[in-house]
Tab-separated table of C-alpha atoms in Angstrom:
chain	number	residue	atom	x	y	z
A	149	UNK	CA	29.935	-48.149	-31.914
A	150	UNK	CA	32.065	-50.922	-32.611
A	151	UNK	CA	29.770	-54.579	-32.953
A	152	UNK	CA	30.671	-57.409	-31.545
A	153	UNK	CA	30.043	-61.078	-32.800
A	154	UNK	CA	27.809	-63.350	-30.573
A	155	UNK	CA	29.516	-66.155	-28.389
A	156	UNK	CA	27.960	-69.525	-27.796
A	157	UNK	CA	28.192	-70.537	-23.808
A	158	UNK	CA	28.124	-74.038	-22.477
A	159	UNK	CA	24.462	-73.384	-22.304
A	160	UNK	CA	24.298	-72.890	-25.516
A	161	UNK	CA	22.674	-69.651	-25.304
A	162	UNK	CA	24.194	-66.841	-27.071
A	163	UNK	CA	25.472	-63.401	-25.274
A	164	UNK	CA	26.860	-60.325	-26.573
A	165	UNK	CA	30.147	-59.623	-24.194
A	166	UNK	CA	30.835	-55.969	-24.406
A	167	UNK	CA	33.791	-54.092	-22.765
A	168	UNK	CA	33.527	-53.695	-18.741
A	169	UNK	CA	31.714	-51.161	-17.329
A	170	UNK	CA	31.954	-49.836	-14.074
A	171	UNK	CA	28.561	-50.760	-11.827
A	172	UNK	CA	26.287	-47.939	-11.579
A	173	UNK	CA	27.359	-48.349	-7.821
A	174	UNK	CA	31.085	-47.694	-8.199
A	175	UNK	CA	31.983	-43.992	-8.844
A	176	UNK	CA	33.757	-43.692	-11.692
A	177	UNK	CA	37.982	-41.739	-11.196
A	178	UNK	CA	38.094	-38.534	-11.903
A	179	UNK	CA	40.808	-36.856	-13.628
A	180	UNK	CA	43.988	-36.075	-11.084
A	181	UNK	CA	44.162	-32.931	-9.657
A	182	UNK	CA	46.904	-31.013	-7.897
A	183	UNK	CA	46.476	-30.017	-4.739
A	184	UNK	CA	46.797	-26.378	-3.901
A	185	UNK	CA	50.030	-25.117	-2.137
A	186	UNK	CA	49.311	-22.652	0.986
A	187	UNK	CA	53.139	-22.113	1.033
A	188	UNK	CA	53.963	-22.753	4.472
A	189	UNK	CA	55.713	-25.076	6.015
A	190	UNK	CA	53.745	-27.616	7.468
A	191	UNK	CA	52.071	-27.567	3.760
A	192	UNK	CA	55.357	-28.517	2.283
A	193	UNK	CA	55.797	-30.967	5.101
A	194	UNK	CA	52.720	-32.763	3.874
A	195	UNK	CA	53.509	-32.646	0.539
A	196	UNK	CA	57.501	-34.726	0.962
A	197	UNK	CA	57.639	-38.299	0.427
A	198	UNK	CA	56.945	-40.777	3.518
A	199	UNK	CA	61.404	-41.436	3.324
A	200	UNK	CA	61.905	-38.060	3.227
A	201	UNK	CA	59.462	-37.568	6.135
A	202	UNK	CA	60.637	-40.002	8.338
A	203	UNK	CA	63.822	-39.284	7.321
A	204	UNK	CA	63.495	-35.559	8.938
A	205	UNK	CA	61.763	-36.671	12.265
A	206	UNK	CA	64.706	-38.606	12.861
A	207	UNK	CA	67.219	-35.842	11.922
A	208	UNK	CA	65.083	-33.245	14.072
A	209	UNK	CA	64.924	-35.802	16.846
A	210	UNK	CA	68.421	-36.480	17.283
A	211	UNK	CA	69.013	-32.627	17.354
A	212	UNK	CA	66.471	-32.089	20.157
A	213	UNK	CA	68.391	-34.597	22.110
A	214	UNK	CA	72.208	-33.203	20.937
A	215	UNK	CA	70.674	-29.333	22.064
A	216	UNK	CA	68.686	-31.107	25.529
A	217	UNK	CA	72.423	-32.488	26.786
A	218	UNK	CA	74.941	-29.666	25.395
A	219	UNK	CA	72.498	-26.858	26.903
A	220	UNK	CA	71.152	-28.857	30.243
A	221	UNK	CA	74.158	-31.905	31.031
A	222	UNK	CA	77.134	-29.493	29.634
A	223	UNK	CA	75.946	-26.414	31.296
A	224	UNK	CA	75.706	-28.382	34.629
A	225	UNK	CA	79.550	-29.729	34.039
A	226	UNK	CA	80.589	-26.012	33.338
A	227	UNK	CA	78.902	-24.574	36.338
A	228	UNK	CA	80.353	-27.367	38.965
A	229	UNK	CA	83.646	-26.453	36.914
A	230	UNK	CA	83.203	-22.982	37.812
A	231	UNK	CA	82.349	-23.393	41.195
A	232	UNK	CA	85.373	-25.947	41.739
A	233	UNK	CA	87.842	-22.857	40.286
A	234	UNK	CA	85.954	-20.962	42.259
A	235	UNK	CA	86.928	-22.605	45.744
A	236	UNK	CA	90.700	-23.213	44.257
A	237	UNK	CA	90.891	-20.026	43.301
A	238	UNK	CA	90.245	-18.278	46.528
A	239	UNK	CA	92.325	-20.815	48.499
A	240	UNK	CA	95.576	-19.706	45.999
A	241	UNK	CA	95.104	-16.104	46.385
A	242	UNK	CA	94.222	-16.217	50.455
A	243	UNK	CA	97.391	-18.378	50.596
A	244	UNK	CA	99.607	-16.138	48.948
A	245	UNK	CA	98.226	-12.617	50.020
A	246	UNK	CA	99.375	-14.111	53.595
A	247	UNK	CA	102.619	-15.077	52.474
A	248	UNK	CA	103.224	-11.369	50.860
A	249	UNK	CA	102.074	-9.021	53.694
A	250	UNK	CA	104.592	-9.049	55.847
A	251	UNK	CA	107.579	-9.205	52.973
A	252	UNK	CA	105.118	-6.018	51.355
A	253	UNK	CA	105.947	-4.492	54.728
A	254	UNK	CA	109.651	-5.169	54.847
A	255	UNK	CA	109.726	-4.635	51.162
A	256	UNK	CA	111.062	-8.191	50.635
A	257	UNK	CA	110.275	-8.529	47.043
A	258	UNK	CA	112.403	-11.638	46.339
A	259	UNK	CA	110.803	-13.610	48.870
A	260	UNK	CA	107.486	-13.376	47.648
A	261	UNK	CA	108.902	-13.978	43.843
A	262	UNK	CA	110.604	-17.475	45.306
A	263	UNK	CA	106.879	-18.489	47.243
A	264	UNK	CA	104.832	-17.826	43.694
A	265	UNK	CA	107.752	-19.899	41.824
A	266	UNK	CA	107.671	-22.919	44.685
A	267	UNK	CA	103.932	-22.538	44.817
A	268	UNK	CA	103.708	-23.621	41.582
A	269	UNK	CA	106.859	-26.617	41.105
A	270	UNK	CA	105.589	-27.747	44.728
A	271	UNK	CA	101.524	-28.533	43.335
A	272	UNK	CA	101.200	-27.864	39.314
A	273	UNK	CA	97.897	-26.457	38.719
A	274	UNK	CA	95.967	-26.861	35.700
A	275	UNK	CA	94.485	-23.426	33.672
A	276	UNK	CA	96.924	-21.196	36.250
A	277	UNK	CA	98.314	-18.290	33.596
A	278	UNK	CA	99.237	-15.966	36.107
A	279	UNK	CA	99.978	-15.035	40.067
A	280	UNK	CA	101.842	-12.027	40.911
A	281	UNK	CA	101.772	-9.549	43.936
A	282	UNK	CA	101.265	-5.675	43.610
A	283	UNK	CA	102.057	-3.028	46.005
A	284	UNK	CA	99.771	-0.046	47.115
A	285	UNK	CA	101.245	2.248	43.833
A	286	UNK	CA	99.976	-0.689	41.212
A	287	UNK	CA	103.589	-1.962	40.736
A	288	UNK	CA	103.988	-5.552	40.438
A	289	UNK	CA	106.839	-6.569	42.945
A	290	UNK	CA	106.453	-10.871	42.114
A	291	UNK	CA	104.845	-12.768	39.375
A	292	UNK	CA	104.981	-15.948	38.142
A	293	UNK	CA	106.781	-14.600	34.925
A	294	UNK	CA	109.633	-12.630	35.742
A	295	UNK	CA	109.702	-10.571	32.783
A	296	UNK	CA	106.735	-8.756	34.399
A	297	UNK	CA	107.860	-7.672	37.277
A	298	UNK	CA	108.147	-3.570	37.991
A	299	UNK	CA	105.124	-3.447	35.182
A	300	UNK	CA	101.718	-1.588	36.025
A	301	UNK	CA	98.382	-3.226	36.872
A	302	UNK	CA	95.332	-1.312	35.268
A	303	UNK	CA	94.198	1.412	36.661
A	304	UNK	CA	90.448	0.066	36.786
A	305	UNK	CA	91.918	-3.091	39.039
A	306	UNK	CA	93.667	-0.968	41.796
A	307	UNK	CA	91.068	1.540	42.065
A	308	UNK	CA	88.824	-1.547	42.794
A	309	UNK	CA	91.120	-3.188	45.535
A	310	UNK	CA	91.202	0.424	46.763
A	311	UNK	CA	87.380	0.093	47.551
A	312	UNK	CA	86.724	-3.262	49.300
A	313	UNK	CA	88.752	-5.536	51.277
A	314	UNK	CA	86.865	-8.650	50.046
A	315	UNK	CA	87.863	-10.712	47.367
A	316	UNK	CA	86.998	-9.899	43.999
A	317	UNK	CA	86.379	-12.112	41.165
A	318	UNK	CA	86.831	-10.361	37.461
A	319	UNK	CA	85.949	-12.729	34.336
A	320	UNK	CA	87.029	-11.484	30.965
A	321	UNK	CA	86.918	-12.953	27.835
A	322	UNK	CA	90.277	-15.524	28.306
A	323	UNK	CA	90.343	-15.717	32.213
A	324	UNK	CA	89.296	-16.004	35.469
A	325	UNK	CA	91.086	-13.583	38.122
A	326	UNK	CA	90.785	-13.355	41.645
A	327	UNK	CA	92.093	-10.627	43.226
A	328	UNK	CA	92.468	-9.768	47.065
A	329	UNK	CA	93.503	-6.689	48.645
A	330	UNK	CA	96.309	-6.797	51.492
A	331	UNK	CA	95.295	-4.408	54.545
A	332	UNK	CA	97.791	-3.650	57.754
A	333	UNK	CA	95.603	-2.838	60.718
A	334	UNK	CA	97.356	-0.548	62.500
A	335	UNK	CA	95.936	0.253	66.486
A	336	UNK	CA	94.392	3.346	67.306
A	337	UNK	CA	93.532	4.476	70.957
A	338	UNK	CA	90.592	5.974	69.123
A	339	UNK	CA	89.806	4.540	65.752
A	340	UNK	CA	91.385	1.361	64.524
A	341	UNK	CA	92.656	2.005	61.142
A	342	UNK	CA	93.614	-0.040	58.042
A	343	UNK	CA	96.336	0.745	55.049
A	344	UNK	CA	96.452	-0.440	51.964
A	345	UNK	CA	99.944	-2.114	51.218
A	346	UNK	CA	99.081	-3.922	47.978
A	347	UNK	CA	97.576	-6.995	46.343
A	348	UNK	CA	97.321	-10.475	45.450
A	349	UNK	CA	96.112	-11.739	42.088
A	350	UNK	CA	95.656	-15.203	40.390
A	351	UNK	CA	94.056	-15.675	37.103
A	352	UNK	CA	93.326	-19.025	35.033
A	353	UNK	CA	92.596	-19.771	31.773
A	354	UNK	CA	89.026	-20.008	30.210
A	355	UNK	CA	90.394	-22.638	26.805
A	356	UNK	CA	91.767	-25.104	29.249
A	357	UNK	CA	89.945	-24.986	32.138
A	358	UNK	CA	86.674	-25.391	29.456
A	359	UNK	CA	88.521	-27.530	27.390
A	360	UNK	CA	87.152	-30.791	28.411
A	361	UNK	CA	83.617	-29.457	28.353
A	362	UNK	CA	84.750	-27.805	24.748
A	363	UNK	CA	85.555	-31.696	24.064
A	364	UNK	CA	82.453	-33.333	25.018
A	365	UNK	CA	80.447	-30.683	23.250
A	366	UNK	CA	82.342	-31.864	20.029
A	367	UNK	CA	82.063	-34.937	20.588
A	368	UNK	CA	78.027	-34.962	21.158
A	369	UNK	CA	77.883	-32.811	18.424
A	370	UNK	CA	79.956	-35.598	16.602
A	371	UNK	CA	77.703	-38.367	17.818
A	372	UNK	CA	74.527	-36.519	17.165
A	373	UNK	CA	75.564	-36.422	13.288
A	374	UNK	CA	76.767	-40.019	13.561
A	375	UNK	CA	73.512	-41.368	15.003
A	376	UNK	CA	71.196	-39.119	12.347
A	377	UNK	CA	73.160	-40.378	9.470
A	378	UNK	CA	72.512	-43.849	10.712
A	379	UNK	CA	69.062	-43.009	11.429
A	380	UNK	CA	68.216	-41.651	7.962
A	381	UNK	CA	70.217	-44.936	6.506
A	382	UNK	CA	68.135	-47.106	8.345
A	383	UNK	CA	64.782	-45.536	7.891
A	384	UNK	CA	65.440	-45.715	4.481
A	385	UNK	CA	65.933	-49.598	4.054
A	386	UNK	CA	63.103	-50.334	6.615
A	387	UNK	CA	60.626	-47.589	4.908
A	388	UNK	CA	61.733	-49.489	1.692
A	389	UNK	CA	59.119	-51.940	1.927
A	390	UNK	CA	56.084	-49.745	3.567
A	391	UNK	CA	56.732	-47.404	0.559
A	392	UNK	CA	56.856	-50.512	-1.877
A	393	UNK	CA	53.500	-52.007	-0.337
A	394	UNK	CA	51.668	-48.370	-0.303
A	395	UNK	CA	52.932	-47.257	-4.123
A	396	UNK	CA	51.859	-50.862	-5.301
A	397	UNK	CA	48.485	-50.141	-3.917
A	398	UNK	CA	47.949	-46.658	-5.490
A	399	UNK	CA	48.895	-48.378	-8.882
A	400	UNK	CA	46.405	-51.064	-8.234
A	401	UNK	CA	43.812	-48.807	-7.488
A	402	UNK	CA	44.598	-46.459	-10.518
A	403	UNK	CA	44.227	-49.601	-12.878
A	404	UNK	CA	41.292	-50.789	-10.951
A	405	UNK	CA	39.599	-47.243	-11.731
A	406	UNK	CA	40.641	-47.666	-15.282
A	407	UNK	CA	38.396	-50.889	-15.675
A	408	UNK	CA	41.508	-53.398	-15.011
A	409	UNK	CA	40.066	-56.118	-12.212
A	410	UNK	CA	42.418	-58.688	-12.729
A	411	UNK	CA	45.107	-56.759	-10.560
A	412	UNK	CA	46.419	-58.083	-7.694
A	413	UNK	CA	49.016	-56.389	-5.287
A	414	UNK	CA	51.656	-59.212	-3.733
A	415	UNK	CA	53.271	-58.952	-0.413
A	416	UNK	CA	54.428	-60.881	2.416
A	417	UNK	CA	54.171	-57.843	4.877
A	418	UNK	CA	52.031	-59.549	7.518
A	419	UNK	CA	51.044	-56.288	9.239
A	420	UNK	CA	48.852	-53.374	9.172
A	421	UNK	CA	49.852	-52.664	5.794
A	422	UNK	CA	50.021	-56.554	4.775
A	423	UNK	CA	46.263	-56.860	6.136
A	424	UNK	CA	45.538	-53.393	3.635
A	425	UNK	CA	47.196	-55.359	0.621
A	426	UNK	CA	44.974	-58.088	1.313
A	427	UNK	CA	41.599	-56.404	1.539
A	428	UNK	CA	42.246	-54.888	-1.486
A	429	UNK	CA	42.833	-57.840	-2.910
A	430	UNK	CA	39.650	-59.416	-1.524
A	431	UNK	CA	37.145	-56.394	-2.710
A	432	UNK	CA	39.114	-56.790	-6.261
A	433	UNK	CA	38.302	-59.905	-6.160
A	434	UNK	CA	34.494	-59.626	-5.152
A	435	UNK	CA	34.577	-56.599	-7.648
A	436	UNK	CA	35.259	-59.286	-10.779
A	437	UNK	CA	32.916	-61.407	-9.802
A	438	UNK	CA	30.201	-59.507	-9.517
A	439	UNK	CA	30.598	-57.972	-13.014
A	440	UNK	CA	31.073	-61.370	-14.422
A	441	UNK	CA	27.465	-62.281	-13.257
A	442	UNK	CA	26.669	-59.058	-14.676
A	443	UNK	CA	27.078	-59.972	-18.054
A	444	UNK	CA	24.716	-63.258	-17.734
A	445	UNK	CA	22.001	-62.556	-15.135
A	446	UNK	CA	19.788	-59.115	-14.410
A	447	UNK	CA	20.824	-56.883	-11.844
A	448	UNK	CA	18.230	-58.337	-9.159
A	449	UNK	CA	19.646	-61.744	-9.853
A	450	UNK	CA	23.138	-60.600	-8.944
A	451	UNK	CA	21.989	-58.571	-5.859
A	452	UNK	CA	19.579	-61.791	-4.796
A	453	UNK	CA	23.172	-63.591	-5.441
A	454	UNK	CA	25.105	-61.409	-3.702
A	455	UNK	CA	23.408	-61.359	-0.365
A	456	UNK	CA	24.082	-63.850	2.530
A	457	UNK	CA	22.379	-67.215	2.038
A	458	UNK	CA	20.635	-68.568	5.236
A	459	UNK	CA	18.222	-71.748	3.807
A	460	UNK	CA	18.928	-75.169	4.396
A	461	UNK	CA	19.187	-77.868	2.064
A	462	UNK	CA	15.865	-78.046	2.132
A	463	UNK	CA	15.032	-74.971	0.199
A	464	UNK	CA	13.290	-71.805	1.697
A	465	UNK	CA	9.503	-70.924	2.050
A	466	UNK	CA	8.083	-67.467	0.859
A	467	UNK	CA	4.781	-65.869	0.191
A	468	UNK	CA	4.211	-65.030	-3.428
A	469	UNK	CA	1.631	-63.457	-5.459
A	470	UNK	CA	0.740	-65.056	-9.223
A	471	UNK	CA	-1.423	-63.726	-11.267
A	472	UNK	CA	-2.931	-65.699	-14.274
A	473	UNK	CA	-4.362	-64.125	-17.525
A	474	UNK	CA	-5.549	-64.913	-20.679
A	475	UNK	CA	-7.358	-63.910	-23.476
A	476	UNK	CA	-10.402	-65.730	-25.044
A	477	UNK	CA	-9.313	-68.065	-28.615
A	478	UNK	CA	-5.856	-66.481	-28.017
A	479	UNK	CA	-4.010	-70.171	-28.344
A	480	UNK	CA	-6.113	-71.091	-31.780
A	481	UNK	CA	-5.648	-67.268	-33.464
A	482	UNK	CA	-1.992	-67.692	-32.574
A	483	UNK	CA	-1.585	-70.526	-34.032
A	484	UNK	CA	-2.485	-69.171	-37.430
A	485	UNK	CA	-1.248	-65.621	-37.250
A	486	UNK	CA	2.677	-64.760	-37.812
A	487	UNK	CA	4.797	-63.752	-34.840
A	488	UNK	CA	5.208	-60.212	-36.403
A	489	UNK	CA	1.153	-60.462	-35.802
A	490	UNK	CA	0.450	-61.838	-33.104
A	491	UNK	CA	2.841	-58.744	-31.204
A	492	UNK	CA	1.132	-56.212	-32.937
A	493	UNK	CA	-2.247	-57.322	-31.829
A	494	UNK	CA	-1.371	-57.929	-28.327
């Protein structure tokens, strides 16, 4: 053990200042250990950094919001959508199934190709791919394309209009077809009875009738990734200072535990974390103080010191007990014996 020289105080008593120790009262830091990893994923959660963590709550925010309107406010658009075709639909195919029964009677093929073609220059309609007209063999007599006139309809769609009389609504993977049988009711004096002389058929297209709800599903998704960028940019520069405040502490308090009490962490952060920085400061502070009276007075001299004074000027009263001894010729044989004697005797 290293020895050090005596230093004279104001006093001008002498004291041996040694290295700081810790008070009995503060634990002393033990060496840093790591944490143990469960491996899932609230564990590695715990273990990012506080950017990186708020960082994600924003990102995984913003996506709850970006999947809350694309599968609740988009799916609402695409089902009035629907429902609008829907009621357009029908009216088209009603509109021209009338128009073709009696020419499917009289076998006036040209007339119904000339409706289809006014039809459509008279009142464009958006997403309409196809109309044409079909007799009772599965011939197309009219469409809207000439080149497919005389062609076959499937066999799966005219054994269908064979079966009902209502209209049918098929949805495959690029349209939307509506497709109404056209019945002659012939009288009976017994049973009335229905033929079959054809059908009417419209179909639309899925891309641009669910284009614009194709568009504002981009352009949330867009906006979503827009908003988190701007999120995670701005978390970043406010977090800057929390993070500065909080990694100043642990540094304080790592030095602190190494002995170091003249640290002192500086911010102007006037909240929570502001009043944390301060405190810290403070118990520093009292900390430094209290091991500087260390060095000079006993411990019950610092504790007496340490506690809340309540006297007044005028001092305080307590009850003591004194006890006086002495031993008989003690003052005249100690006044001719040594020091070194007069402590081994007593």
């Amino acid at each position: 053990m290293n020895s050090e020289k005596p230093k004279l105080t104001e006093s001008g008593v002498y004291h041996l200042i040694q290295p700081f120790q810790p008070p009995d009262n503060i634990p002393l830091s033990k060496p840093e250990t790591k944490l143990k990893s469960d491996g899932t994923i609230l564990d590695v959660f715990y273990r990012m950094p506080i950017r990186s963590k708020l960082s994600f709550i924003v990102a995984i925010s913003v996506i709850i919001v970006a999947v809350i309107l694309i599968s609740v406010t988009l799916q609402q658009q695409e089902k009035e959508l629907r429902n609008q075709t829907e009621v357009l639909g029908t009216s088209i195919v009603q509109s021209l199934a009338a128009a073709a029964k009696e020419n499917l009677l009289l076998s006036s093929y040209p007339v119904i190709q000339d409706y289809i073609k006014a039809l459509v220059q008279r009142r464009p309609i958006p997403g309409l791919e196809a109309q044409y007209v079909f007799d009772r063999t599965g011939t197309i007599v009219a469409h809207l394309i000439s080149d497919s006139v005389n062609r076959k309809v499937a066999d799966s769609e005219l054994e269908m209009v064979k079966t009902t009389d209502t209209i049918l609504f098929l949805e495959t993977e690029h349209s939307f077809r509506y497709v109404l049988p056209i019945y002659q009711r012939i009288p009976d004096e017994v049973i009335p009875r229905q033929i079959l002389l054809g059908g009417a058929s419209v179909s639309f297209s899925k891309e641009t009738l669910l284009a614009p709800i194709d568009r504002i599903k981009r352009l949330v998704i867009a906006t979503a990734i827009f908003v988190c960028l701007l999120g995670i940019a701005l978390m970043f520069l406010v977090s800057g200072r929390f993070v500065k405040v909080l990694t100043s502490l642990s540094d304080a308090a790592r030095r602190v535990g190494e002995g170091d009490l003249l640290v002192a962490v500086d911010t102007k952060i006037k909240d929570e974390l502001g009043v944390l920085a301060h405190e810290f400061n403070k118990m520093v502070q009292q900390l430094r103080e209290k091991t500087e009276m260390q060095k000079y007075l006993s411990r019950s001299a610092v504790e007496m010191l340490s506690e809340e004074h309540t006297a007044t000027l005028g001092g305080t009263r307590k009850t003591v007990t004194v006890m006086f001894t002495d031993i008989r010729d003690f003052t005249g044989a100690s006044e001719t014996l040594s020091p070194e004697e007069v402590v081994e005797t007593l």
